[in-house]
Coordinates of N, CA and C in Angstrom, one line a residue:
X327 N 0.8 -1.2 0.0 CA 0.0 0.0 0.0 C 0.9 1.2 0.0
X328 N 0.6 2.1 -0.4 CA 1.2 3.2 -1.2 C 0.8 4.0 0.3
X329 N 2.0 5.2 0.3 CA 1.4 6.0 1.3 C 1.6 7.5 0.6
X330 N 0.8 8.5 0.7 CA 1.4 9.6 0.2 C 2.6 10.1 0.8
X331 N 3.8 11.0 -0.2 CA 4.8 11.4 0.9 C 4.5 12.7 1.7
X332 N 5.0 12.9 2.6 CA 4.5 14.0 4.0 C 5.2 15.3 2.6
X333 N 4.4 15.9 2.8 CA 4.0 17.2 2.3 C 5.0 18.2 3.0
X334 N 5.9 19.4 2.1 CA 7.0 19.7 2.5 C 6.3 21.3 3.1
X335 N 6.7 21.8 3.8 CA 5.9 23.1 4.6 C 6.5 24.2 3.3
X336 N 5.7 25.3 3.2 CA 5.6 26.5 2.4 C 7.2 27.2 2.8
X337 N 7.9 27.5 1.8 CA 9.2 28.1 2.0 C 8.8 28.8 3.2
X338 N 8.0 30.2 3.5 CA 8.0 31.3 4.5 C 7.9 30.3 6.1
X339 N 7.3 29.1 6.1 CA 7.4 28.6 7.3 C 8.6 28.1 7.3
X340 N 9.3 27.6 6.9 CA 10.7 26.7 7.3 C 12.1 27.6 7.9
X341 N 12.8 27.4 8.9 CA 13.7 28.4 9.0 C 14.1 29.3 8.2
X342 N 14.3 28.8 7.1 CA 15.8 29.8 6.3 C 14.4 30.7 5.5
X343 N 13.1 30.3 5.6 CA 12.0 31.0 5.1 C 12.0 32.5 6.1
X344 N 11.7 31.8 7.0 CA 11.8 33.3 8.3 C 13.0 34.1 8.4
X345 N 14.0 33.8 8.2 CA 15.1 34.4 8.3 C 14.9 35.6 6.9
X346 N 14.6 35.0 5.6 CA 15.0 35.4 4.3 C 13.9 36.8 4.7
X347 N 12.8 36.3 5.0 CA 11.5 37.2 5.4 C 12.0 38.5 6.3
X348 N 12.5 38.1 7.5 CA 13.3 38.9 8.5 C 14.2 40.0 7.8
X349 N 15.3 39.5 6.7 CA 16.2 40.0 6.0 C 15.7 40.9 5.2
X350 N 14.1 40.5 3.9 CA 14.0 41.8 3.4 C 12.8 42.8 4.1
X351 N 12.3 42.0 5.4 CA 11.7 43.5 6.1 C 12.8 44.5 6.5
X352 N 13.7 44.1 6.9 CA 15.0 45.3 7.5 C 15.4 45.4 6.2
X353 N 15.5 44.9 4.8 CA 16.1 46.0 4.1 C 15.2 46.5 3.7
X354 N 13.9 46.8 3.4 CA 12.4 47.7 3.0 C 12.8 48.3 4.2
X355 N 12.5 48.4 5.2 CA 12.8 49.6 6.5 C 14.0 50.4 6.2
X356 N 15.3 49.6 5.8 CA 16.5 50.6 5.2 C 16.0 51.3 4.1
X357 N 15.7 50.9 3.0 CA 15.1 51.5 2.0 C 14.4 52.3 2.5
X358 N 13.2 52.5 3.0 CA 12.6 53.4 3.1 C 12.7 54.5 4.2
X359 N 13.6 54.2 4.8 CA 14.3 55.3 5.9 C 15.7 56.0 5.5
X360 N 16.1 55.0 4.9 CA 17.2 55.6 4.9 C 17.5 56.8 3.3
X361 N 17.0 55.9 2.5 CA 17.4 56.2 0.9 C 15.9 56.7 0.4
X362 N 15.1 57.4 1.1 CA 13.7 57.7 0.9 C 13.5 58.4 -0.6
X363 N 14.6 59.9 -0.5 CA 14.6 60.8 -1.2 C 15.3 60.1 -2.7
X364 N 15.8 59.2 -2.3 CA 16.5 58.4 -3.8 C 15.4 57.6 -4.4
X365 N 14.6 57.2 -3.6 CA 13.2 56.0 -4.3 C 12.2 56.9 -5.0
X366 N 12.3 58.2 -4.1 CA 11.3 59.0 -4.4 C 11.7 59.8 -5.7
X367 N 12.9 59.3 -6.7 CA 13.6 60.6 -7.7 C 13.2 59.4 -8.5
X368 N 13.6 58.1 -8.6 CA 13.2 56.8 -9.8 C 11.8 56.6 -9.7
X369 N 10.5 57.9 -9.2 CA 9.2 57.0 -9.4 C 8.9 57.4 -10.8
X370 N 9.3 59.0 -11.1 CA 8.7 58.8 -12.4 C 9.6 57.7 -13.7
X371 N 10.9 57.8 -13.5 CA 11.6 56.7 -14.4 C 11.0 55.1 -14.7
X372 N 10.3 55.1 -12.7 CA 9.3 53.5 -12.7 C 7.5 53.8 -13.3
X373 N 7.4 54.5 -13.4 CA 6.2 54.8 -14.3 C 6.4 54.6 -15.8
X374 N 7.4 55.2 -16.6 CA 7.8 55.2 -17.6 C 8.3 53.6 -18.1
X375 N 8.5 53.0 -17.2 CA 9.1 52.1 -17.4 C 7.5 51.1 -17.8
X376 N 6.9 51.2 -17.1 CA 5.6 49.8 -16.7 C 4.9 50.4 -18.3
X377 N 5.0 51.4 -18.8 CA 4.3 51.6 -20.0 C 4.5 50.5 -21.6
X378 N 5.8 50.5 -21.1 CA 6.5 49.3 -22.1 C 6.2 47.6 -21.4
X379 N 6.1 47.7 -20.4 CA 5.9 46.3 -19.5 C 4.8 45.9 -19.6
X380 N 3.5 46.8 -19.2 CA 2.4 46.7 -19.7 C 2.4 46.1 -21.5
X381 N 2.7 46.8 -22.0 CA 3.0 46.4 -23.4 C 3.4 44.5 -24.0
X382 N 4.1 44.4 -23.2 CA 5.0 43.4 -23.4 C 4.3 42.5 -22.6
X383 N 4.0 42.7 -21.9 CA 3.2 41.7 -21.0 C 1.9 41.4 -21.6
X384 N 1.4 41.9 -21.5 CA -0.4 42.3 -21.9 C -0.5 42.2 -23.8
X385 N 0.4 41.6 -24.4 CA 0.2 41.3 -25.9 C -0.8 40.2 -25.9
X386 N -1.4 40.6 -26.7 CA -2.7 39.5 -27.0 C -3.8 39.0 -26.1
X387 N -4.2 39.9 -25.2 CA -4.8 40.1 -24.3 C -6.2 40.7 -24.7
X388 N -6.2 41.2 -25.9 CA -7.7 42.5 -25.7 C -8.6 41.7 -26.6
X389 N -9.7 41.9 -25.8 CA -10.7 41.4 -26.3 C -11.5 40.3 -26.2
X390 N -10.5 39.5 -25.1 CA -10.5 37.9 -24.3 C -11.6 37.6 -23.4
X391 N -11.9 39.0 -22.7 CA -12.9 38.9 -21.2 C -14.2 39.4 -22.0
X392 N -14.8 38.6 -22.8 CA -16.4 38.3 -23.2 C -17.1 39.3 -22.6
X393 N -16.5 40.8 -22.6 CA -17.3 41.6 -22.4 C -19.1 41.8 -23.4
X394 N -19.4 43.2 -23.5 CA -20.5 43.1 -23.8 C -21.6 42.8 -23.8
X395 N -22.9 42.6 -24.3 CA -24.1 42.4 -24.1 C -24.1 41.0 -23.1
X396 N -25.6 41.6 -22.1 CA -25.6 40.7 -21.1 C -26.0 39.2 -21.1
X397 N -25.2 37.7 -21.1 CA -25.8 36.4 -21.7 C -25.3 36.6 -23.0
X398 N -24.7 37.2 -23.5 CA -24.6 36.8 -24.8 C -23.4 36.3 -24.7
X399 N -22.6 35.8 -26.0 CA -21.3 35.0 -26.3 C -20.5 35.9 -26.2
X400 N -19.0 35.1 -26.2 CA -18.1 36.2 -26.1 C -17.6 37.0 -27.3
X401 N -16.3 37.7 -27.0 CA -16.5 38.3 -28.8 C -15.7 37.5 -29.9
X402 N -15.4 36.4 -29.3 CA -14.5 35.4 -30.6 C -15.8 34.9 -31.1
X403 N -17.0 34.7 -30.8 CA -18.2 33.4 -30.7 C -19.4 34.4 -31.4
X404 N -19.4 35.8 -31.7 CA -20.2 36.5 -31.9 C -20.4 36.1 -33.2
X405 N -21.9 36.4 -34.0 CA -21.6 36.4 -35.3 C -21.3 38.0 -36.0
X406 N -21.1 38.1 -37.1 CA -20.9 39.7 -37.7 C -22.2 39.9 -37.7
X407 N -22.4 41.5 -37.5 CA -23.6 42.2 -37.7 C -24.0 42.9 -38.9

């Protein structure tokens, strides 16, 4: 008889999970205490950036979520009007 194997716990629970956790809350607190005025000069360069990422990411995406009339089909499944 087969037994399942014991199931391994979620990285964040196992030691070196809490430690890693521990590690990037104190560097977010450094970051954001220490180097505030530095995060705050790359937001518009990180705005600029997500417009291409969006992009890139999001290709072939429009038109997928069956918007449109309510009960009806989606828009691959419509007939022409």
């Amino acid at each position: 008889m087969d037994h399942p194997a014991p199931r391994r716990p979620p990285i964040w629970r196992s030691p070196l999970g809490l430690v890693l956790l521990a590690a990037a809350a104190f560097g977010a607190y450094v970051l954001l205490t220490r180097h505030f005025d530095h995060l705050l000069q790359a937001v518009p360069f990180l705005i600029l950036l997500a417009c291409p990422l969006m992009h890139l990411f999001h290709r072939g995406h429009h038109g997928r979520h069956g918007g449109g009339e309510p009960g009806g089909a989606p828009n691959e499944e419509r007939p022409p009007r």
